mmCIF file of C-alpha atoms in Angstrom:
data_model
loop_
_atom_site.group_PDB
_atom_site.id
_atom_site.type_symbol
_atom_site.label_atom_id
_atom_site.label_comp_id
_atom_site.label_asym_id
_atom_site.label_seq_id
_atom_site.Cartn_x
_atom_site.Cartn_y
_atom_site.Cartn_z
ATOM 1 C CA MET A 1 158.891 30.313 88.086
ATOM 2 C CA ASP A 2 158.814 29.093 91.704
ATOM 3 C CA GLY A 3 158.200 25.344 92.006
ATOM 4 C CA ASN A 4 155.506 25.863 94.637
ATOM 5 C CA ILE A 5 153.570 28.146 92.300
ATOM 6 C CA ILE A 6 153.789 25.616 89.453
ATOM 7 C CA ALA A 7 152.594 22.819 91.756
ATOM 8 C CA LEU A 8 149.692 24.899 93.074
ATOM 9 C CA MET A 9 148.758 25.960 89.531
ATOM 10 C CA THR A 10 148.692 22.333 88.387
ATOM 11 C CA MET A 11 146.585 21.298 91.384
ATOM 12 C CA ASN A 12 144.094 24.052 90.544
ATOM 13 C CA PHE A 13 143.943 22.802 86.972
ATOM 14 C CA ALA A 14 143.299 19.237 88.140
ATOM 15 C CA ILE A 15 140.564 19.980 90.686
ATOM 16 C CA TYR A 16 138.752 22.515 88.482
ATOM 17 C CA SER A 17 138.937 20.109 85.549
ATOM 18 C CA TYR A 18 137.094 17.677 87.823
ATOM 19 C CA ALA A 19 134.351 20.228 88.491
ATOM 20 C CA ASN A 20 134.154 21.792 85.010
ATOM 21 C CA VAL A 21 133.598 18.449 83.286
ATOM 22 C CA PHE A 22 130.182 18.428 84.923
ATOM 23 C CA PHE A 23 129.178 21.827 83.528
ATOM 24 C CA LEU A 24 127.869 19.686 80.647
ATOM 25 C CA LEU A 25 126.377 16.947 82.809
ATOM 26 C CA ALA A 26 122.833 18.038 81.908
ATOM 27 C CA SER A 27 123.586 17.492 78.205
ATOM 28 C CA PHE A 28 124.994 14.050 78.957
ATOM 29 C CA LEU A 29 121.972 13.104 81.078
ATOM 30 C CA ALA A 30 119.581 14.324 78.370
ATOM 31 C CA ALA A 31 121.371 12.095 75.870
ATOM 32 C CA ARG A 32 120.887 9.190 78.293
ATOM 33 C CA GLY A 33 117.139 9.844 78.545
ATOM 34 C CA PHE A 34 116.933 11.598 81.937
ATOM 35 C CA SER A 35 114.206 14.208 82.426
ATOM 36 C CA VAL A 36 115.022 17.896 82.746
ATOM 37 C CA GLU A 37 113.945 17.827 86.387
ATOM 38 C CA SER A 38 116.191 14.865 87.204
ATOM 39 C CA ALA A 39 119.125 16.477 85.431
ATOM 40 C CA GLY A 40 118.585 19.701 87.375
ATOM 41 C CA ILE A 41 118.606 17.871 90.693
ATOM 42 C CA LEU A 42 121.793 15.964 89.825
ATOM 43 C CA VAL A 43 123.572 19.129 88.690
ATOM 44 C CA GLY A 44 122.422 21.088 91.740
ATOM 45 C CA ALA A 45 123.288 18.342 94.225
ATOM 46 C CA PHE A 46 126.993 18.995 93.652
ATOM 47 C CA TYR A 47 126.748 22.738 94.366
ATOM 48 C CA GLY A 48 124.470 22.218 97.339
ATOM 49 C CA ALA A 49 126.923 19.777 98.924
ATOM 50 C CA THR A 50 129.858 22.041 98.101
ATOM 51 C CA THR A 51 128.209 24.988 99.842
ATOM 52 C CA LEU A 52 127.214 23.134 102.992
ATOM 53 C CA VAL A 53 130.553 21.407 103.454
ATOM 54 C CA ARG A 54 132.803 24.491 103.334
ATOM 55 C CA PRO A 55 132.923 24.879 107.159
ATOM 56 C CA VAL A 56 133.745 21.165 107.433
ATOM 57 C CA GLY A 57 136.605 21.751 105.019
ATOM 58 C CA SER A 58 138.184 24.290 107.357
ATOM 59 C CA TRP A 59 137.706 21.963 110.358
ATOM 60 C CA MET A 60 139.358 19.057 108.506
ATOM 61 C CA THR A 61 142.228 21.262 107.370
ATOM 62 C CA GLU A 62 142.869 22.326 110.957
ATOM 63 C CA LYS A 63 142.508 18.849 112.491
ATOM 64 C CA LEU A 64 144.172 16.705 109.819
ATOM 65 C CA GLY A 65 146.503 19.238 108.240
ATOM 66 C CA VAL A 66 146.583 20.465 104.663
ATOM 67 C CA GLU A 67 148.240 17.396 103.155
ATOM 68 C CA ARG A 68 146.000 14.771 104.787
ATOM 69 C CA SER A 69 142.863 16.779 103.962
ATOM 70 C CA MET A 70 143.879 16.932 100.308
ATOM 71 C CA VAL A 71 144.720 13.234 100.179
ATOM 72 C CA PHE A 72 141.363 12.314 101.759
ATOM 73 C CA SER A 73 139.346 14.604 99.492
ATOM 74 C CA SER A 74 141.132 13.537 96.297
ATOM 75 C CA LEU A 75 140.501 9.887 97.193
ATOM 76 C CA LEU A 76 136.815 10.709 97.755
ATOM 77 C CA CYS A 77 136.623 12.461 94.380
ATOM 78 C CA LEU A 78 138.379 9.558 92.677
ATOM 79 C CA GLY A 79 136.150 6.926 94.288
ATOM 80 C CA ALA A 80 132.943 8.742 93.311
ATOM 81 C CA ALA A 81 134.187 9.313 89.753
ATOM 82 C CA LEU A 82 135.100 5.641 89.346
ATOM 83 C CA LEU A 83 131.675 4.539 90.575
ATOM 84 C CA LEU A 84 130.002 6.945 88.129
ATOM 85 C CA TRP A 85 132.152 5.600 85.286
ATOM 86 C CA LEU A 86 131.109 2.042 86.174
ATOM 87 C CA ARG A 87 127.400 2.685 86.758
ATOM 88 C CA GLN A 88 124.970 5.439 85.740
ATOM 89 C CA GLU A 89 121.758 4.306 87.428
ATOM 90 C CA PRO A 90 119.500 4.386 89.410
ATOM 91 C CA PHE A 91 118.765 8.035 90.066
ATOM 92 C CA ILE A 92 119.214 7.875 93.855
ATOM 93 C CA PHE A 93 122.655 6.297 93.362
ATOM 94 C CA LEU A 94 123.694 9.110 91.012
ATOM 95 C CA ALA A 95 122.434 11.732 93.462
ATOM 96 C CA PHE A 96 124.507 10.120 96.214
ATOM 97 C CA LEU A 97 127.615 10.174 93.994
ATOM 98 C CA ARG A 98 127.080 13.836 93.102
ATOM 99 C CA ILE A 99 126.896 14.702 96.807
ATOM 100 C CA LEU A 100 130.129 12.787 97.472
ATOM 101 C CA MET A 101 131.772 14.657 94.589
ATOM 102 C CA GLY A 102 130.683 17.987 96.030
ATOM 103 C CA VAL A 103 132.048 17.060 99.458
ATOM 104 C CA GLY A 104 135.398 15.965 98.037
ATOM 105 C CA PHE A 105 135.736 19.024 95.813
ATOM 106 C CA SER A 106 134.815 21.388 98.647
ATOM 107 C CA VAL A 107 137.328 19.980 101.148
ATOM 108 C CA PHE A 108 140.103 19.898 98.547
ATOM 109 C CA VAL A 109 139.606 23.534 97.498
ATOM 110 C CA VAL A 110 139.512 24.803 101.099
ATOM 111 C CA ALA A 111 142.727 22.942 101.902
ATOM 112 C CA LEU A 112 144.366 24.137 98.676
ATOM 113 C CA THR A 113 143.428 27.776 99.304
ATOM 114 C CA THR A 114 144.683 27.511 102.888
ATOM 115 C CA CYS A 115 147.969 26.113 101.601
ATOM 116 C CA GLN A 116 148.296 29.023 99.164
ATOM 117 C CA SER A 117 147.593 31.542 101.921
ATOM 118 C CA LEU A 118 150.186 30.042 104.284
ATOM 119 C CA SER A 119 152.974 29.101 101.897
ATOM 120 C CA LEU A 120 153.158 32.175 99.639
ATOM 121 C CA GLU A 121 155.200 35.119 100.858
ATOM 122 C CA GLU A 122 153.501 38.482 101.381
ATOM 123 C CA SER A 123 155.857 40.265 98.961
ATOM 124 C CA ARG A 124 154.735 38.131 96.001
ATOM 125 C CA ARG A 125 151.334 36.892 97.165
ATOM 126 C CA GLY A 126 149.271 38.922 94.678
ATOM 127 C CA LEU A 127 151.295 37.747 91.682
ATOM 128 C CA ALA A 128 151.337 34.192 93.017
ATOM 129 C CA PHE A 129 147.550 34.051 93.462
ATOM 130 C CA VAL A 130 147.110 35.289 89.888
ATOM 131 C CA MET A 131 149.483 32.697 88.445
ATOM 132 C CA VAL A 132 147.953 29.910 90.525
ATOM 133 C CA SER A 133 144.451 30.902 89.381
ATOM 134 C CA VAL A 134 145.517 30.415 85.747
ATOM 135 C CA GLY A 135 145.262 26.724 86.514
ATOM 136 C CA SER A 136 141.588 27.039 87.461
ATOM 137 C CA LEU A 137 140.853 28.879 84.194
ATOM 138 C CA CYS A 138 142.583 26.528 81.743
ATOM 139 C CA PRO A 139 139.893 23.784 81.955
ATOM 140 C CA MET A 140 137.450 26.180 80.255
ATOM 141 C CA LEU A 141 139.740 26.239 77.223
ATOM 142 C CA THR A 142 140.640 22.548 77.243
ATOM 143 C CA VAL A 143 138.455 20.180 79.245
ATOM 144 C CA LEU A 144 135.109 21.827 78.419
ATOM 145 C CA PRO A 145 135.546 21.719 74.609
ATOM 146 C CA LEU A 146 136.755 18.114 74.864
ATOM 147 C CA SER A 147 133.749 17.194 77.032
ATOM 148 C CA ASP A 148 131.383 18.815 74.541
ATOM 149 C CA LEU A 149 132.986 16.908 71.659
ATOM 150 C CA LEU A 150 132.799 13.560 73.456
ATOM 151 C CA ILE A 151 129.128 14.035 74.392
ATOM 152 C CA ARG A 152 128.100 15.194 70.895
ATOM 153 C CA THR A 153 129.904 12.275 69.236
ATOM 154 C CA GLY A 154 128.433 9.711 71.618
ATOM 155 C CA HIS A 155 131.679 8.768 73.377
ATOM 156 C CA HIS A 156 130.008 8.752 76.772
ATOM 157 C CA ARG A 157 132.418 6.331 78.415
ATOM 158 C CA LEU A 158 135.370 8.543 77.525
ATOM 159 C CA TYR A 159 133.481 11.583 78.810
ATOM 160 C CA LEU A 160 132.879 9.892 82.167
ATOM 161 C CA PHE A 161 136.541 8.924 82.367
ATOM 162 C CA LEU A 162 137.633 12.590 82.376
ATOM 163 C CA PRO A 163 136.743 13.178 86.067
ATOM 164 C CA VAL A 164 138.495 9.895 86.928
ATOM 165 C CA ALA A 165 141.672 11.176 85.266
ATOM 166 C CA ALA A 166 141.346 14.618 86.876
ATOM 167 C CA SER A 167 140.905 13.265 90.421
ATOM 168 C CA LEU A 168 143.749 10.785 89.937
ATOM 169 C CA LEU A 169 145.958 13.702 88.886
ATOM 170 C CA CYS A 170 144.911 15.541 92.065
ATOM 171 C CA LEU A 171 145.986 12.602 94.195
ATOM 172 C CA LEU A 172 149.338 12.160 92.441
ATOM 173 C CA LEU A 173 150.127 15.868 92.723
ATOM 174 C CA VAL A 174 149.285 15.953 96.413
ATOM 175 C CA LEU A 175 151.502 12.979 97.175
ATOM 176 C CA ARG A 176 154.523 14.420 95.391
ATOM 177 C CA PRO A 177 155.027 18.184 95.960
ATOM 178 C CA ARG A 178 153.086 18.749 99.156
ATOM 179 C CA ARG A 179 156.039 18.289 101.493
ATOM 180 C CA ASP A 180 157.929 21.329 100.209
ATOM 181 C CA MET A 181 154.842 23.512 100.457
ATOM 182 C CA GLU A 182 154.039 22.240 103.945
ATOM 183 C CA LYS A 183 157.566 23.240 105.000
ATOM 184 C CA ALA A 184 157.077 26.677 103.466
ATOM 185 C CA ALA A 185 153.771 27.050 105.291
ATOM 186 C CA ARG A 186 155.363 26.055 108.590
ATOM 187 C CA ARG A 187 158.227 28.512 108.156
ATOM 188 C CA GLU A 188 155.748 31.356 107.897
ATOM 189 C CA SER A 189 153.101 30.266 110.372
ATOM 190 C CA LEU A 190 154.530 28.179 113.206
ATOM 191 C CA PRO A 191 153.806 28.113 116.061
ATOM 192 C CA LEU A 192 150.214 28.010 114.843
ATOM 193 C CA HIS A 193 147.122 27.672 117.017
ATOM 194 C CA TRP A 194 143.992 27.706 114.860
ATOM 195 C CA GLY A 195 141.506 30.432 115.729
ATOM 196 C CA THR A 196 137.728 30.197 115.869
ATOM 197 C CA PHE A 197 135.026 31.719 113.687
ATOM 198 C CA ARG A 198 134.410 34.160 116.542
ATOM 199 C CA ASP A 199 138.060 35.195 116.288
ATOM 200 C CA LEU A 200 137.661 35.607 112.541
ATOM 201 C CA LEU A 201 134.664 37.917 113.009
ATOM 202 C CA ARG A 202 136.433 39.910 115.686
ATOM 203 C CA GLU A 203 139.900 40.220 114.169
ATOM 204 C CA SER A 204 139.242 40.527 110.437
ATOM 205 C CA PRO A 205 136.696 42.203 108.130
ATOM 206 C CA ALA A 206 134.928 38.851 107.765
ATOM 207 C CA VAL A 207 131.476 40.305 107.056
ATOM 208 C CA ARG A 208 132.843 42.479 104.277
ATOM 209 C CA MET A 209 134.770 39.543 102.828
ATOM 210 C CA ALA A 210 131.649 37.363 102.848
ATOM 211 C CA LEU A 211 129.439 40.056 101.313
ATOM 212 C CA SER A 212 131.973 40.939 98.645
ATOM 213 C CA CYS A 213 132.499 37.291 97.690
ATOM 214 C CA PHE A 214 128.769 36.516 97.573
ATOM 215 C CA LEU A 215 127.905 39.504 95.372
ATOM 216 C CA PHE A 216 130.919 38.948 93.123
ATOM 217 C CA GLY A 217 130.015 35.257 92.916
ATOM 218 C CA LEU A 218 126.528 36.105 91.625
ATOM 219 C CA CYS A 219 128.073 38.047 88.762
ATOM 220 C CA ASP A 220 130.668 35.331 88.175
ATOM 221 C CA SER A 221 127.989 32.634 87.979
ATOM 222 C CA ALA A 222 126.234 34.464 85.130
ATOM 223 C CA ILE A 223 127.706 31.843 82.816
ATOM 224 C CA VAL A 224 124.807 29.560 83.803
ATOM 225 C CA PHE A 225 122.339 32.274 82.701
ATOM 226 C CA VAL A 226 123.791 33.403 79.373
ATOM 227 C CA GLY A 227 123.128 30.045 77.704
ATOM 228 C CA SER A 228 119.367 30.458 78.091
ATOM 229 C CA LEU A 229 119.532 34.074 76.923
ATOM 230 C CA PHE A 230 121.526 33.256 73.797
ATOM 231 C CA ALA A 231 119.350 30.250 72.984
ATOM 232 C CA GLU A 232 116.357 32.594 72.671
ATOM 233 C CA ARG A 233 118.385 34.861 70.381
ATOM 234 C CA GLY A 234 119.711 32.056 68.220
ATOM 235 C CA LEU A 235 123.329 32.639 69.314
ATOM 236 C CA ALA A 236 125.820 29.998 70.412
ATOM 237 C CA ALA A 237 127.003 30.459 73.996
ATOM 238 C CA SER A 238 130.575 29.948 72.787
ATOM 239 C CA TRP A 239 130.504 33.501 71.382
ATOM 240 C CA PHE A 240 130.559 34.602 75.023
ATOM 241 C CA ILE A 241 132.376 31.774 76.808
ATOM 242 C CA LEU A 242 135.543 31.576 74.687
ATOM 243 C CA PRO A 243 136.241 35.356 74.658
ATOM 244 C CA ASP A 244 135.465 35.361 78.385
ATOM 245 C CA ALA A 245 138.122 32.704 79.027
ATOM 246 C CA ALA A 246 140.572 34.431 76.695
ATOM 247 C CA GLY A 247 140.185 37.780 78.462
ATOM 248 C CA ALA A 248 140.657 36.233 81.900
ATOM 249 C CA LEU A 249 143.714 34.291 80.760
ATOM 250 C CA LEU A 250 145.222 37.407 79.181
ATOM 251 C CA VAL A 251 144.931 39.313 82.459
ATOM 252 C CA ARG A 252 146.441 36.540 84.515
ATOM 253 C CA VAL A 253 149.414 36.168 82.184
ATOM 254 C CA LEU A 254 150.171 39.724 81.002
ATOM 255 C CA GLY A 255 148.667 41.762 83.841
ATOM 256 C CA ARG A 256 149.844 39.611 86.717
ATOM 257 C CA HIS A 257 152.315 42.129 88.171
ATOM 258 C CA ILE A 258 149.510 44.608 88.872
ATOM 259 C CA PHE A 259 148.425 42.405 91.784
ATOM 260 C CA ASN A 260 151.670 43.058 93.640
ATOM 261 C CA ARG A 261 151.611 46.808 92.989
ATOM 262 C CA LEU A 262 148.054 47.531 94.160
ATOM 263 C CA PRO A 263 146.114 46.405 97.248
ATOM 264 C CA ARG A 264 143.823 43.544 96.295
ATOM 265 C CA THR A 265 140.919 45.336 97.985
ATOM 266 C CA SER A 266 141.337 48.205 95.511
ATOM 267 C CA ILE A 267 141.122 45.746 92.595
ATOM 268 C CA ALA A 268 138.116 43.700 93.718
ATOM 269 C CA GLY A 269 135.420 46.372 93.286
ATOM 270 C CA PRO A 270 136.429 47.882 89.903
ATOM 271 C CA ALA A 271 136.938 44.409 88.413
ATOM 272 C CA PHE A 272 133.455 43.443 89.612
ATOM 273 C CA LEU A 273 132.087 46.660 88.066
ATOM 274 C CA LEU A 274 133.623 45.862 84.667
ATOM 275 C CA MET A 275 131.965 42.440 84.726
ATOM 276 C CA ALA A 276 128.590 43.922 85.673
ATOM 277 C CA VAL A 277 128.673 46.614 82.978
ATOM 278 C CA SER A 278 129.619 43.949 80.438
ATOM 279 C CA LEU A 279 126.549 41.942 81.479
ATOM 280 C CA LEU A 280 124.412 45.042 80.932
ATOM 281 C CA GLY A 281 125.781 45.224 77.418
ATOM 282 C CA ILE A 282 125.150 41.512 76.910
ATOM 283 C CA SER A 283 121.508 42.032 77.883
ATOM 284 C CA ALA A 284 121.119 44.274 74.810
ATOM 285 C CA ALA A 285 123.513 42.539 72.371
ATOM 286 C CA GLU A 286 121.762 40.769 69.490
ATOM 287 C CA THR A 287 124.649 39.730 67.225
ATOM 288 C CA LYS A 288 127.857 37.713 67.446
ATOM 289 C CA TRP A 289 130.650 40.277 67.494
ATOM 290 C CA PRO A 290 129.249 42.641 70.143
ATOM 291 C CA THR A 291 128.636 39.542 72.245
ATOM 292 C CA ALA A 292 132.251 38.422 71.746
ATOM 293 C CA VAL A 293 133.673 41.860 72.629
ATOM 294 C CA LEU A 294 131.542 42.103 75.751
ATOM 295 C CA GLY A 295 132.491 38.540 76.702
ATOM 296 C CA PHE A 296 136.156 39.512 76.419
ATOM 297 C CA LEU A 297 135.611 42.572 78.662
ATOM 298 C CA TYR A 298 133.739 40.397 81.146
ATOM 299 C CA GLY A 299 136.707 38.015 81.109
ATOM 300 C CA LEU A 300 139.109 40.880 81.830
ATOM 301 C CA GLY A 301 137.059 41.758 84.910
ATOM 302 C CA MET A 302 136.886 38.136 86.008
ATOM 303 C CA GLY A 303 140.641 37.782 85.460
ATOM 304 C CA PHE A 304 141.253 40.539 87.990
ATOM 305 C CA GLY A 305 138.295 39.984 90.299
ATOM 306 C CA TYR A 306 138.476 36.265 91.058
ATOM 307 C CA PRO A 307 142.105 36.082 92.286
ATOM 308 C CA ALA A 308 141.655 39.403 94.099
ATOM 309 C CA HIS A 309 138.790 37.930 96.112
ATOM 310 C CA LEU A 310 140.693 34.716 96.837
ATOM 311 C CA ALA A 311 143.671 36.741 98.065
ATOM 312 C CA LEU A 312 141.464 38.423 100.687
ATOM 313 C CA THR A 313 141.867 35.323 102.862
ATOM 314 C CA ALA A 314 145.607 35.936 103.137
ATOM 315 C CA ASP A 315 145.567 39.733 103.052
ATOM 316 C CA LEU A 316 142.942 40.309 105.736
ATOM 317 C CA ALA A 317 143.191 37.279 108.028
ATOM 318 C CA ALA A 318 146.079 36.277 110.279
ATOM 319 C CA PRO A 319 147.673 32.830 109.621
ATOM 320 C CA PRO A 320 145.729 31.048 112.418
ATOM 321 C CA LEU A 321 142.460 32.249 110.851
ATOM 322 C CA ARG A 322 143.172 31.491 107.210
ATOM 323 C CA ALA A 323 141.597 28.029 107.068
ATOM 324 C CA LYS A 324 138.323 29.491 108.317
ATOM 325 C CA ALA A 325 138.703 32.549 106.084
ATOM 326 C CA SER A 326 139.170 30.214 103.099
ATOM 327 C CA ALA A 327 136.035 28.284 104.063
ATOM 328 C CA LEU A 328 134.093 31.542 104.479
ATOM 329 C CA VAL A 329 135.131 32.918 101.096
ATOM 330 C CA HIS A 330 134.335 29.714 99.224
ATOM 331 C CA PHE A 331 131.086 29.146 101.136
ATOM 332 C CA PHE A 332 129.644 32.459 99.975
ATOM 333 C CA MET A 333 130.969 32.077 96.434
ATOM 334 C CA ASP A 334 129.364 28.633 96.246
ATOM 335 C CA LEU A 335 126.138 29.970 97.736
ATOM 336 C CA SER A 336 125.877 32.446 94.867
ATOM 337 C CA TRP A 337 126.182 29.604 92.345
ATOM 338 C CA PHE A 338 123.295 27.880 94.135
ATOM 339 C CA VAL A 339 121.134 31.019 94.355
ATOM 340 C CA LEU A 340 121.432 32.318 90.792
ATOM 341 C CA PRO A 341 119.888 29.260 89.081
ATOM 342 C CA LEU A 342 116.865 29.653 91.362
ATOM 343 C CA TYR A 343 116.443 33.270 90.270
ATOM 344 C CA MET A 344 117.044 32.263 86.649
ATOM 345 C CA GLY A 345 114.171 29.792 86.761
ATOM 346 C CA PHE A 346 111.609 31.832 88.701
ATOM 347 C CA GLY A 347 112.674 35.208 87.260
ATOM 348 C CA SER A 348 112.501 33.995 83.680
ATOM 349 C CA ALA A 349 109.026 32.584 84.308
ATOM 350 C CA MET A 350 107.829 35.900 85.770
ATOM 351 C CA PHE A 351 109.505 38.447 83.480
ATOM 352 C CA GLY A 352 110.802 36.518 80.492
ATOM 353 C CA THR A 353 114.434 35.515 80.073
ATOM 354 C CA ALA A 354 115.686 38.757 78.503
ATOM 355 C CA ARG A 355 114.083 41.051 81.080
ATOM 356 C CA ALA A 356 115.084 38.811 83.988
ATOM 357 C CA PHE A 357 118.691 38.878 82.752
ATOM 358 C CA ARG A 358 118.632 42.661 82.372
ATOM 359 C CA LEU A 359 117.310 43.062 85.930
ATOM 360 C CA PHE A 360 120.067 40.744 87.133
ATOM 361 C CA ALA A 361 122.700 42.806 85.287
ATOM 362 C CA LEU A 362 121.333 46.019 86.840
ATOM 363 C CA PHE A 363 121.497 44.435 90.278
ATOM 364 C CA CYS A 364 125.101 43.364 89.660
ATOM 365 C CA THR A 365 126.010 46.894 88.591
ATOM 366 C CA GLY A 366 124.579 48.375 91.772
ATOM 367 C CA ALA A 367 126.227 45.646 93.867
ATOM 368 C CA SER A 368 129.610 46.296 92.247
ATOM 369 C CA LEU A 369 129.385 50.008 93.046
ATOM 370 C CA PHE A 370 128.556 49.097 96.638
ATOM 371 C CA VAL A 371 131.520 46.694 96.884
ATOM 372 C CA THR A 372 133.866 49.295 95.394
ATOM 373 C CA ALA A 373 132.783 51.865 97.986
ATOM 374 C CA MET A 374 132.944 49.295 100.794
ATOM 375 C CA TRP A 375 136.598 48.421 100.137
ATOM 376 C CA ARG A 376 137.601 52.066 100.018
ATOM 377 C CA GLN A 377 137.410 51.969 103.814
ATOM 378 C CA LYS A 378 140.563 51.239 105.783
ATOM 379 C CA ARG A 379 141.736 47.803 104.698
ATOM 380 C CA THR A 380 142.376 46.349 108.127
ATOM 381 C CA GLU A 381 139.352 47.847 109.860
ATOM 382 C CA PRO A 382 137.303 45.119 111.583
ATOM 383 C CA ALA A 383 133.939 44.249 110.059
#
């Protein structure tokens, strides 16, 4: 396998390990005596900062370059993680650290996606994006179970050291292999004069990219909703999460060549539809095995849909616009992760958790049909 792909895959694993550790932050905070409201604010602060900083990530990537942006952001992530490991109070201090973490994560991911878009050749870009995205999936099978074990057994210091290790790995990886990938990016893109967001809107289907990524992101963020649904039914969320991760990993390993044989725009909609239909089934599932099967099908859709949407930045935007396209794609994906918890809270209060989830699944199904039809239009047609 190409060394650049291995390096990018490992970087994805490191940075998403950093983020995924905090999927269980609420459980850790509850064990430390924090209120539900305080835990919610601290969890949400990360995603709020991540969403707002995406445009800054593209600006930094353009002004500082990919390598410097990644060094800066990994240092920011490492510094915030070390401070959290050393001190877990007061609340305002923790909120500040969570914002810093969101900023660092956001800038790093924008720079990393830009690097992927510029350094991977067109002929193998689909396959490469799939293989690289395996790295972002692996933390669900490794870091999350370890985090859960450490929190449940009271090893809180070891749990808090995981993001320190992940951000340190990010920094070490950036300092070692970046030079080869920067050279590859320059071979494809120089001379490069960064475009503006106005150029992006005029010269690429930016509106369609944003809409597709936001709607897909809502369906992708359902993982924050299923826990509440299964808790009411007396089911462990792992009956959904582990088959979900297994299905996505299976696609990215065994079905990776499909991404080079088909346009990514033709994959994005149907993959989204499979995820949405699986959520409809989940809304009616009452026992373990149907939940596991539907989780696996959802994972198959996610395995195709997530890298297909990331690849839009390279497929539909010219090299000078790819930093801003990366920021746009991640901004709207992050926005969906911020929006869904709001609906989950207010919708569950109004309709009950089960009905609110079913309405959400119906919305996702309609949205996926819309996205499928939208991408059937000419691929390069301006938005």
